[in-house]
mmCIF file of C-alpha atoms in Angstrom:
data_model
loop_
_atom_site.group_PDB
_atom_site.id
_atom_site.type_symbol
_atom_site.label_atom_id
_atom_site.label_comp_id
_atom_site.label_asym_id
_atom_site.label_seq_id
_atom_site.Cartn_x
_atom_site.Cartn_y
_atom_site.Cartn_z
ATOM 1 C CA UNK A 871 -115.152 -138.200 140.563
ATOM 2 C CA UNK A 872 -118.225 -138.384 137.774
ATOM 3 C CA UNK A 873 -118.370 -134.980 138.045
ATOM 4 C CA UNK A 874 -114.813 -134.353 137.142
ATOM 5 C CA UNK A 875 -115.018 -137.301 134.111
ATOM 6 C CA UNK A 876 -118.150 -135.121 133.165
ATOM 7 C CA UNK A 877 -116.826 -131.546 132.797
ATOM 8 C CA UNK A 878 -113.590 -133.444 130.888
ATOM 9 C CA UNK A 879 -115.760 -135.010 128.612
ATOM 10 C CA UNK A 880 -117.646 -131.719 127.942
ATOM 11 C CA UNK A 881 -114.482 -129.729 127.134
ATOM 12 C CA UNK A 882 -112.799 -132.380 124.942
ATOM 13 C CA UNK A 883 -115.268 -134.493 123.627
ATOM 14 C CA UNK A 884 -112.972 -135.632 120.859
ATOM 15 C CA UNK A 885 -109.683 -135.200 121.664
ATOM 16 C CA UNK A 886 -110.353 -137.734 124.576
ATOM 17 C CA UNK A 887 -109.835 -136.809 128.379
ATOM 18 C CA UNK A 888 -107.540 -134.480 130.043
ATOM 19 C CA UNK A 889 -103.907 -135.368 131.261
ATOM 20 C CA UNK A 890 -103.996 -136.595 135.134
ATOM 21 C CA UNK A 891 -105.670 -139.554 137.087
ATOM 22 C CA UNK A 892 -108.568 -139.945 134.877
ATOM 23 C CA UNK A 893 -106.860 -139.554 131.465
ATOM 24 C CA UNK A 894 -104.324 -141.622 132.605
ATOM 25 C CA UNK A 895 -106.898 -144.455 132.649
ATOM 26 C CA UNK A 896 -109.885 -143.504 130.804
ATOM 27 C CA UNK A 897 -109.711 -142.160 126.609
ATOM 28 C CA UNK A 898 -113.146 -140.551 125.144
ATOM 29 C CA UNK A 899 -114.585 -141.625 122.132
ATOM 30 C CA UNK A 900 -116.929 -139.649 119.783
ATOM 31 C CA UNK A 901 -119.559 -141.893 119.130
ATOM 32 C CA UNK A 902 -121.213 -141.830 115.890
ATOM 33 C CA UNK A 903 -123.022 -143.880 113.987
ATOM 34 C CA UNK A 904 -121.392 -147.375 113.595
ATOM 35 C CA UNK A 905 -122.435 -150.306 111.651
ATOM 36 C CA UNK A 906 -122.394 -153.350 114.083
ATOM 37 C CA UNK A 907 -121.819 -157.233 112.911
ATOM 38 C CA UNK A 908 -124.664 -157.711 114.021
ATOM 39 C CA UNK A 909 -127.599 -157.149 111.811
ATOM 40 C CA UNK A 910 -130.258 -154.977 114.043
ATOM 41 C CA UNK A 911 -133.624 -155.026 112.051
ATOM 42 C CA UNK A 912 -134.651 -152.039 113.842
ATOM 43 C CA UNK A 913 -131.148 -150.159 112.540
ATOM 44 C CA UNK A 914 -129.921 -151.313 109.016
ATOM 45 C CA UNK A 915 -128.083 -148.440 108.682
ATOM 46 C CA UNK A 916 -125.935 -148.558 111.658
ATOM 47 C CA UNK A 917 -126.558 -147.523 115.384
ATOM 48 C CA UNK A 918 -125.683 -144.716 117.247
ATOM 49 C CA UNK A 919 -123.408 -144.252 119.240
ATOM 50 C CA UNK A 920 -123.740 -141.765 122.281
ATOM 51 C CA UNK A 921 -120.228 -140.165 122.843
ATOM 52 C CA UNK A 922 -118.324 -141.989 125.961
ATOM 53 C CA UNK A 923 -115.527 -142.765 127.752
ATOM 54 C CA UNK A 924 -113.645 -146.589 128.329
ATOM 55 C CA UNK A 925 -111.211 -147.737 130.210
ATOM 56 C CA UNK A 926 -107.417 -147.778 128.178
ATOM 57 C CA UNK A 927 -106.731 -151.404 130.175
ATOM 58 C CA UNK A 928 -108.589 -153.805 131.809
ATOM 59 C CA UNK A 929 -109.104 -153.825 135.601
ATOM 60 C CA UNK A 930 -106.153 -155.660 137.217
ATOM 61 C CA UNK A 931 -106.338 -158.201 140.128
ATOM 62 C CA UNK A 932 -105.108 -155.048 142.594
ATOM 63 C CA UNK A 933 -107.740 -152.926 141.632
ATOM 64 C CA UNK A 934 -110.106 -156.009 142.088
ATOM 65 C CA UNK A 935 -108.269 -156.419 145.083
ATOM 66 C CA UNK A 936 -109.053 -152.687 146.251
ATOM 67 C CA UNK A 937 -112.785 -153.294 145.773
ATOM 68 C CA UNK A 938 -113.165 -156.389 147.436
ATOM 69 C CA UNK A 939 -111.466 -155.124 150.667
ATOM 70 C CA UNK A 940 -113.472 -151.939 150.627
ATOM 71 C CA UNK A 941 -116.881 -154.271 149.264
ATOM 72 C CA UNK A 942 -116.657 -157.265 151.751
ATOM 73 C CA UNK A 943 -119.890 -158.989 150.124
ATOM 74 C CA UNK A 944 -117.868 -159.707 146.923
ATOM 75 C CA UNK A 945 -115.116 -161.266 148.200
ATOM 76 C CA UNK A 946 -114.761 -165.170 147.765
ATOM 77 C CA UNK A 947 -116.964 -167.400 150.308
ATOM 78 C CA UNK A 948 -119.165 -164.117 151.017
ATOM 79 C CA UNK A 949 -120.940 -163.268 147.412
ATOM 80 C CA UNK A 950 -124.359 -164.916 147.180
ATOM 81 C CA UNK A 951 -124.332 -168.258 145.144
ATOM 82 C CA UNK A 952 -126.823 -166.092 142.590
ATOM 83 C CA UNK A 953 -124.164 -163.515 141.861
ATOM 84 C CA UNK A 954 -121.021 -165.615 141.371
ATOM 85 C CA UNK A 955 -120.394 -169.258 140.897
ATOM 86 C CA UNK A 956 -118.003 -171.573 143.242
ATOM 87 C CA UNK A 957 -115.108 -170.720 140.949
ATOM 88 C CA UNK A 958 -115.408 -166.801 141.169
ATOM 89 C CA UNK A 959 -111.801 -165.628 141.757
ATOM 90 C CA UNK A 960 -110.480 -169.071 142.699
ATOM 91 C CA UNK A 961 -107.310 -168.555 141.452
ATOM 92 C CA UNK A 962 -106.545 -166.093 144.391
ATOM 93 C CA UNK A 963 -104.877 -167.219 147.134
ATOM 94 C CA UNK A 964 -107.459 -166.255 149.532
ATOM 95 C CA UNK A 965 -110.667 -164.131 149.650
ATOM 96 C CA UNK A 966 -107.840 -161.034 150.136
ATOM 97 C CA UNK A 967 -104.727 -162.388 148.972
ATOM 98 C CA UNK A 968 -103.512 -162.516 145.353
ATOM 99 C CA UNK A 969 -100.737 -165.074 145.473
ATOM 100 C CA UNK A 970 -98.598 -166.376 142.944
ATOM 101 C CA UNK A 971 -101.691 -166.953 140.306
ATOM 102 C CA UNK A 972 -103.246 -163.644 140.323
ATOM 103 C CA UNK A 973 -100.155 -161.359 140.258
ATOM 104 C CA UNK A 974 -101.197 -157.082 140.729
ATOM 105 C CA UNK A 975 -100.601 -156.218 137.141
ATOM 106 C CA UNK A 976 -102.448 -159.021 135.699
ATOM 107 C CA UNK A 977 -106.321 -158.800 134.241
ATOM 108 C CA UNK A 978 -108.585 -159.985 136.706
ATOM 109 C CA UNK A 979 -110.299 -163.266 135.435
ATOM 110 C CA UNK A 980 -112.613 -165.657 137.462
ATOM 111 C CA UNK A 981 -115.142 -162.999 137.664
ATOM 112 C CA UNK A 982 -118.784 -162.885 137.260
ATOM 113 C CA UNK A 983 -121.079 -160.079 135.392
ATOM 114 C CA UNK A 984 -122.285 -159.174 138.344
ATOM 115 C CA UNK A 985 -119.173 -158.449 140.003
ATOM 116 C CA UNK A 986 -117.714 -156.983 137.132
ATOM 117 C CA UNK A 987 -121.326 -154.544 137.126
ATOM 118 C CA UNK A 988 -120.786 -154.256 141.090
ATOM 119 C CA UNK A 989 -117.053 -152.954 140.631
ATOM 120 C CA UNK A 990 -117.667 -150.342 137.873
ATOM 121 C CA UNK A 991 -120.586 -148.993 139.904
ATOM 122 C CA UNK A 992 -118.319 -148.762 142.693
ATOM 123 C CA UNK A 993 -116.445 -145.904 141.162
ATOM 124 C CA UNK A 994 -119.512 -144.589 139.365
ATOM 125 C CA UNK A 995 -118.619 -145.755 136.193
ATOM 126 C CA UNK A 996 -120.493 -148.991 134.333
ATOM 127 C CA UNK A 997 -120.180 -151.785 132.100
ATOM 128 C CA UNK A 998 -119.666 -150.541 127.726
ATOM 129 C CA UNK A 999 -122.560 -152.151 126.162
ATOM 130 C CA UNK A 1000 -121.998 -154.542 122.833
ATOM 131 C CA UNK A 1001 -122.073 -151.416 120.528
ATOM 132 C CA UNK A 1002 -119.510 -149.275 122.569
ATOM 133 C CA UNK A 1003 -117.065 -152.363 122.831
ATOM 134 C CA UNK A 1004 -117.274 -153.586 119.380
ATOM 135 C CA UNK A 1005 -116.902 -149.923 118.139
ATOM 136 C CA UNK A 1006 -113.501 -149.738 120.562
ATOM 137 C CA UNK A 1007 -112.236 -152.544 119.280
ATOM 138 C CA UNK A 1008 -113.048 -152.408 115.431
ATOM 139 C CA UNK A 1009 -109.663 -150.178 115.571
ATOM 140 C CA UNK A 1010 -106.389 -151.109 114.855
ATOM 141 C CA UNK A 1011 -103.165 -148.921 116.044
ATOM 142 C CA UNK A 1012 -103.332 -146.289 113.108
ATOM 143 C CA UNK A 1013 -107.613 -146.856 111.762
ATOM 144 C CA UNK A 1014 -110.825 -146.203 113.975
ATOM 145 C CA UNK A 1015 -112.051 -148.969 111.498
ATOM 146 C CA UNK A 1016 -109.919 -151.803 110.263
ATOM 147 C CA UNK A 1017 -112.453 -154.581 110.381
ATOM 148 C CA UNK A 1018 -112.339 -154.896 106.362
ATOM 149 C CA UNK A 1019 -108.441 -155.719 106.367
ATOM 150 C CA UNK A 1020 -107.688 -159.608 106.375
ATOM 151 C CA UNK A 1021 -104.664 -159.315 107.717
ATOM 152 C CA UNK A 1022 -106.090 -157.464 111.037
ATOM 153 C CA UNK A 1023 -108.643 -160.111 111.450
ATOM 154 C CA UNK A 1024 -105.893 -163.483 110.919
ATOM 155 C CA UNK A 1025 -104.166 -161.305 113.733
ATOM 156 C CA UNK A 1026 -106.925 -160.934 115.738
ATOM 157 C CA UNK A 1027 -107.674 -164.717 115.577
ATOM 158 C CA UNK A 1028 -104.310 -165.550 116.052
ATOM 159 C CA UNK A 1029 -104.428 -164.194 119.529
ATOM 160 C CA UNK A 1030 -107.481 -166.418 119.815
ATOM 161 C CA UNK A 1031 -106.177 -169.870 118.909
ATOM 162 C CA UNK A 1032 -103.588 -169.158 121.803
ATOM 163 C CA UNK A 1033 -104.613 -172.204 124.744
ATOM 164 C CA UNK A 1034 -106.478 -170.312 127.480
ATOM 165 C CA UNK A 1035 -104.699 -172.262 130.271
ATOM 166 C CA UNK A 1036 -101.297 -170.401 129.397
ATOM 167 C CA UNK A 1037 -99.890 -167.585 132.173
ATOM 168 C CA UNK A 1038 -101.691 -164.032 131.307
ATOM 169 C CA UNK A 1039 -98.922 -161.299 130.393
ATOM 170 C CA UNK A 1040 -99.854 -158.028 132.456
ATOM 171 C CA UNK A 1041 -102.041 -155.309 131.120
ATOM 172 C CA UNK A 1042 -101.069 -152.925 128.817
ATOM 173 C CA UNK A 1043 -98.101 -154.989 126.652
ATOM 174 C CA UNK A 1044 -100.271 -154.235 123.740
ATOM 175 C CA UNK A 1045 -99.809 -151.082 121.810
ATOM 176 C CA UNK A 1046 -102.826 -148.570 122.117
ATOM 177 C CA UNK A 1047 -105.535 -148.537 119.284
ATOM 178 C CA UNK A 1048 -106.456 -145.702 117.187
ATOM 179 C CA UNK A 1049 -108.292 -144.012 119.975
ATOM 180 C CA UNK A 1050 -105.756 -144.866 122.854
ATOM 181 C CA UNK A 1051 -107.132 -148.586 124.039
ATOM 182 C CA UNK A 1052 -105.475 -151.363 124.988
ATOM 183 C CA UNK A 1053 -105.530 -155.036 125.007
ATOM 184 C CA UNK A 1054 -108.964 -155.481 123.028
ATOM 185 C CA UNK A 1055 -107.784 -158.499 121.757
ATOM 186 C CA UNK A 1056 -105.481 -161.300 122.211
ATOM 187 C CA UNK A 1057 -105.581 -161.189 126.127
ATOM 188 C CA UNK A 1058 -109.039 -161.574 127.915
ATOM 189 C CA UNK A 1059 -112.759 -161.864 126.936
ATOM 190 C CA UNK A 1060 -114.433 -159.028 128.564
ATOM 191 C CA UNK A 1061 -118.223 -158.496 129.713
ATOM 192 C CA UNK A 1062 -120.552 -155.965 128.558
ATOM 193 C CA UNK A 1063 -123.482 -154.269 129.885
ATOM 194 C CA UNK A 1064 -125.334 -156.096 127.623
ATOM 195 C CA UNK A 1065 -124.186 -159.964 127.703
ATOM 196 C CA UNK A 1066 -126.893 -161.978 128.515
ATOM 197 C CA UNK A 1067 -129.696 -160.443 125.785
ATOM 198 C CA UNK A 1068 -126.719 -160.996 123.310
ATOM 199 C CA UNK A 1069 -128.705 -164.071 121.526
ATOM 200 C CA UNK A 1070 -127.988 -165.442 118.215
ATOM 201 C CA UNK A 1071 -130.030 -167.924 116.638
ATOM 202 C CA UNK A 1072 -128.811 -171.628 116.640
ATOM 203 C CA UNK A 1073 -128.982 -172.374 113.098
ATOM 204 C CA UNK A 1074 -126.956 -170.201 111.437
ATOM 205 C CA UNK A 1075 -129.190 -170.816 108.458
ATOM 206 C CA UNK A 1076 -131.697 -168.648 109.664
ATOM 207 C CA UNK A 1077 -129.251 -165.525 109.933
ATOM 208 C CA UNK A 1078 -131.164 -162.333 108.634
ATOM 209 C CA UNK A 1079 -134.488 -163.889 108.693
ATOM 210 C CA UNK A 1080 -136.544 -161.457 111.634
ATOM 211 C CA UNK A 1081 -139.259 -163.841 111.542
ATOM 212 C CA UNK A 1082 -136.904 -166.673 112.813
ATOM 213 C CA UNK A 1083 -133.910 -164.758 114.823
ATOM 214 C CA UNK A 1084 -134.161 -164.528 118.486
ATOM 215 C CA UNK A 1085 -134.383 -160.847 119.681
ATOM 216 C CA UNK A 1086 -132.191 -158.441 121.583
ATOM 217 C CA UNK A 1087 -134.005 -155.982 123.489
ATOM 218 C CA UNK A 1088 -136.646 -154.730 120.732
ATOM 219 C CA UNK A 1089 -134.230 -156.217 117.153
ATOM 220 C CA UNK A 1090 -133.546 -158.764 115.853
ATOM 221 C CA UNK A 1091 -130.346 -159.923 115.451
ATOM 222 C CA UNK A 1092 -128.357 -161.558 112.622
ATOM 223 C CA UNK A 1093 -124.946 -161.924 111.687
ATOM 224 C CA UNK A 1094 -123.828 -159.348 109.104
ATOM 225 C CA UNK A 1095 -120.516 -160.079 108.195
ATOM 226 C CA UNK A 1096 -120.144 -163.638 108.835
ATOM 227 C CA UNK A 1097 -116.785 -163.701 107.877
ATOM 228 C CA UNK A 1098 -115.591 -161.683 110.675
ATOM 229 C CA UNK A 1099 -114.890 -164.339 113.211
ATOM 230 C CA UNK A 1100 -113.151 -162.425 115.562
ATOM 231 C CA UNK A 1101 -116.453 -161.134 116.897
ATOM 232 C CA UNK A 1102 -118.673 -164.098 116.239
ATOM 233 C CA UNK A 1103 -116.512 -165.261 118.608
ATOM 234 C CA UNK A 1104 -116.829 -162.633 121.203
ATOM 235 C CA UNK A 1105 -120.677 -162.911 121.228
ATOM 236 C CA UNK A 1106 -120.893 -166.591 120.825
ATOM 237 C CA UNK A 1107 -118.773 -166.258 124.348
ATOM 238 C CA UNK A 1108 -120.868 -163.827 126.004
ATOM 239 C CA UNK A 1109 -124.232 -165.181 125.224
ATOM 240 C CA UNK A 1110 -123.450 -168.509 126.264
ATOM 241 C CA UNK A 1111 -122.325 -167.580 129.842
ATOM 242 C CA UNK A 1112 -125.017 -166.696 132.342
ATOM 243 C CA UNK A 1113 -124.665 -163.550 134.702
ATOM 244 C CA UNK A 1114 -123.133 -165.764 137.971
ATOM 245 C CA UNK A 1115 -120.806 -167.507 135.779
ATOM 246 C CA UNK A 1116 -116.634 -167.174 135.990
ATOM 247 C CA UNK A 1117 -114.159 -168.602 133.385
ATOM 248 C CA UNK A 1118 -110.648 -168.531 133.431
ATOM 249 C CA UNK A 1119 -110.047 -165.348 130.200
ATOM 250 C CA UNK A 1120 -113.302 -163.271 131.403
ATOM 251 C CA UNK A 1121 -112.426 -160.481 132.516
ATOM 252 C CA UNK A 1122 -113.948 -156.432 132.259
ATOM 253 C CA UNK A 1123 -113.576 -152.948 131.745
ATOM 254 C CA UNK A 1124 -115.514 -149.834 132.897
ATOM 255 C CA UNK A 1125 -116.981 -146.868 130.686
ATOM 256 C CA UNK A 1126 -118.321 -143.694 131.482
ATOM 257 C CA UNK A 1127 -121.535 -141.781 129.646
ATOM 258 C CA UNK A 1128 -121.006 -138.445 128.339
ATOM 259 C CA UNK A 1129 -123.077 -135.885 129.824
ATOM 260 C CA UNK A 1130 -126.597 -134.808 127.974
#
């Protein structure tokens, strides 16, 4: 299966992924360079992006389903404490039954990073990092870029103010996004590869200082645009949650890497 992603990604690195099982749930995106929220010292002028491919939807309880029948060790009363808390996938009926809570179509939520990273590897595929899912979701239905339009983001947070103890719609209500995504926003939090080095500093006052900003990998990190909520909110989510944790709107997608 990687090898097929790989040869589709090679002939239509741009145009996104052929027609059949793996276009139908995967879309390619060029890459490029992209200028993140968040301010990397070590890339002021934007990072780059390796081209890739992400799933259009989020993974749905029966594909969760799929892989914890075929994975035993993640299924609920069998994962180690370490990898998943005592609320991973609670709202299930039972370790292999859905029930009325966690119907097929829906996003799968009560899920911990490493289950989500256990999953993708399953089907040789892995978590996007920050800078692939920000870059997916900085588009709109018709611009690969509408961050700088107020009216996007008072959507955006819209979605957000909606109470997270409300019934989930199913995947893929939302119109696709310039490059053929769905569901970005206004239905699920989703992990990256990346969540737990996702650290902001604690007094905002400090923002831009690389002396006093805590660090992500080897940069520092500052908020950029501080006026674009909609992601301060998705990383103040992600770097508060630890790798075993499970909330009730986490849930994930895969991606796949372009060949080199």
């Amino acid at each position: 299966m990687r090898r097929r992603l790989a040869i589709a990604l090679l002939v239509l690195p741009l145009a996104g992924l052929a027609a059949g099982a793996l276009g139908s749930r995967y879309t390619g995106l060029p890459g490029g360079v992209f200028r993140s929220v968040l301010g990397y010292e070590d890339a002021k002028d934007g990072v780059r992006i390796a081209p890739f491919a992400l799933m259009r939807r989020p993974v749905t309880n029966a594909e969760f389903l799929d892989f914890v029948r075929t994975h035993p060790q993640w299924q609920r009363g069998k994962v180690a404490p370490v990898f998943a808390e005592a609320r991973y996938l609670s709202h299930w009926a039972g370790p292999t039954t859905l029930g009325e809570n966690a119907l097929p179509d829906r996003p799968v939520v009560w899920v911990s990073w490493f289950a989500a990273d256990a999953y993708c590897d399953s089907i040789g595929a892995r978590l996007p990092n920050w800078n692939e899912w920000e870059y997916a979701a900085a588009a709109d239905e018709t611009r690969r870029d509408a961050r700088a339009d107020p009216a996007w983001r008072e959507r955006i947070l819209g979605w957000y103010s909606r109470p997270s103890n409300t019934v989930l719609p199913r995947v893929g209500l939302q119109a696709p996004n310039a490059w053929g995504v769905q569901d970005l926003h206004g239905l699920v939090w989703e992990w990256t590869e990346d969540a737990s080095s996702l650290l902001v500093d604690s007094d905002n006052r400090t923002q831009g200082d690389p002396d006093k900003a805590k660090f992500c990998g080897a940069g520092a990190l500052s908020m950029d645009d501080r006026e674009n909520y909609a992601v301060m909110m998705r990383v103040a989510m992600l770097s508060s949650l630890d790798g075993h944790d499970a909330t009730a709107n986490m849930g994930f997608r895969c991606a796949w890497s372009a060949p080199r």
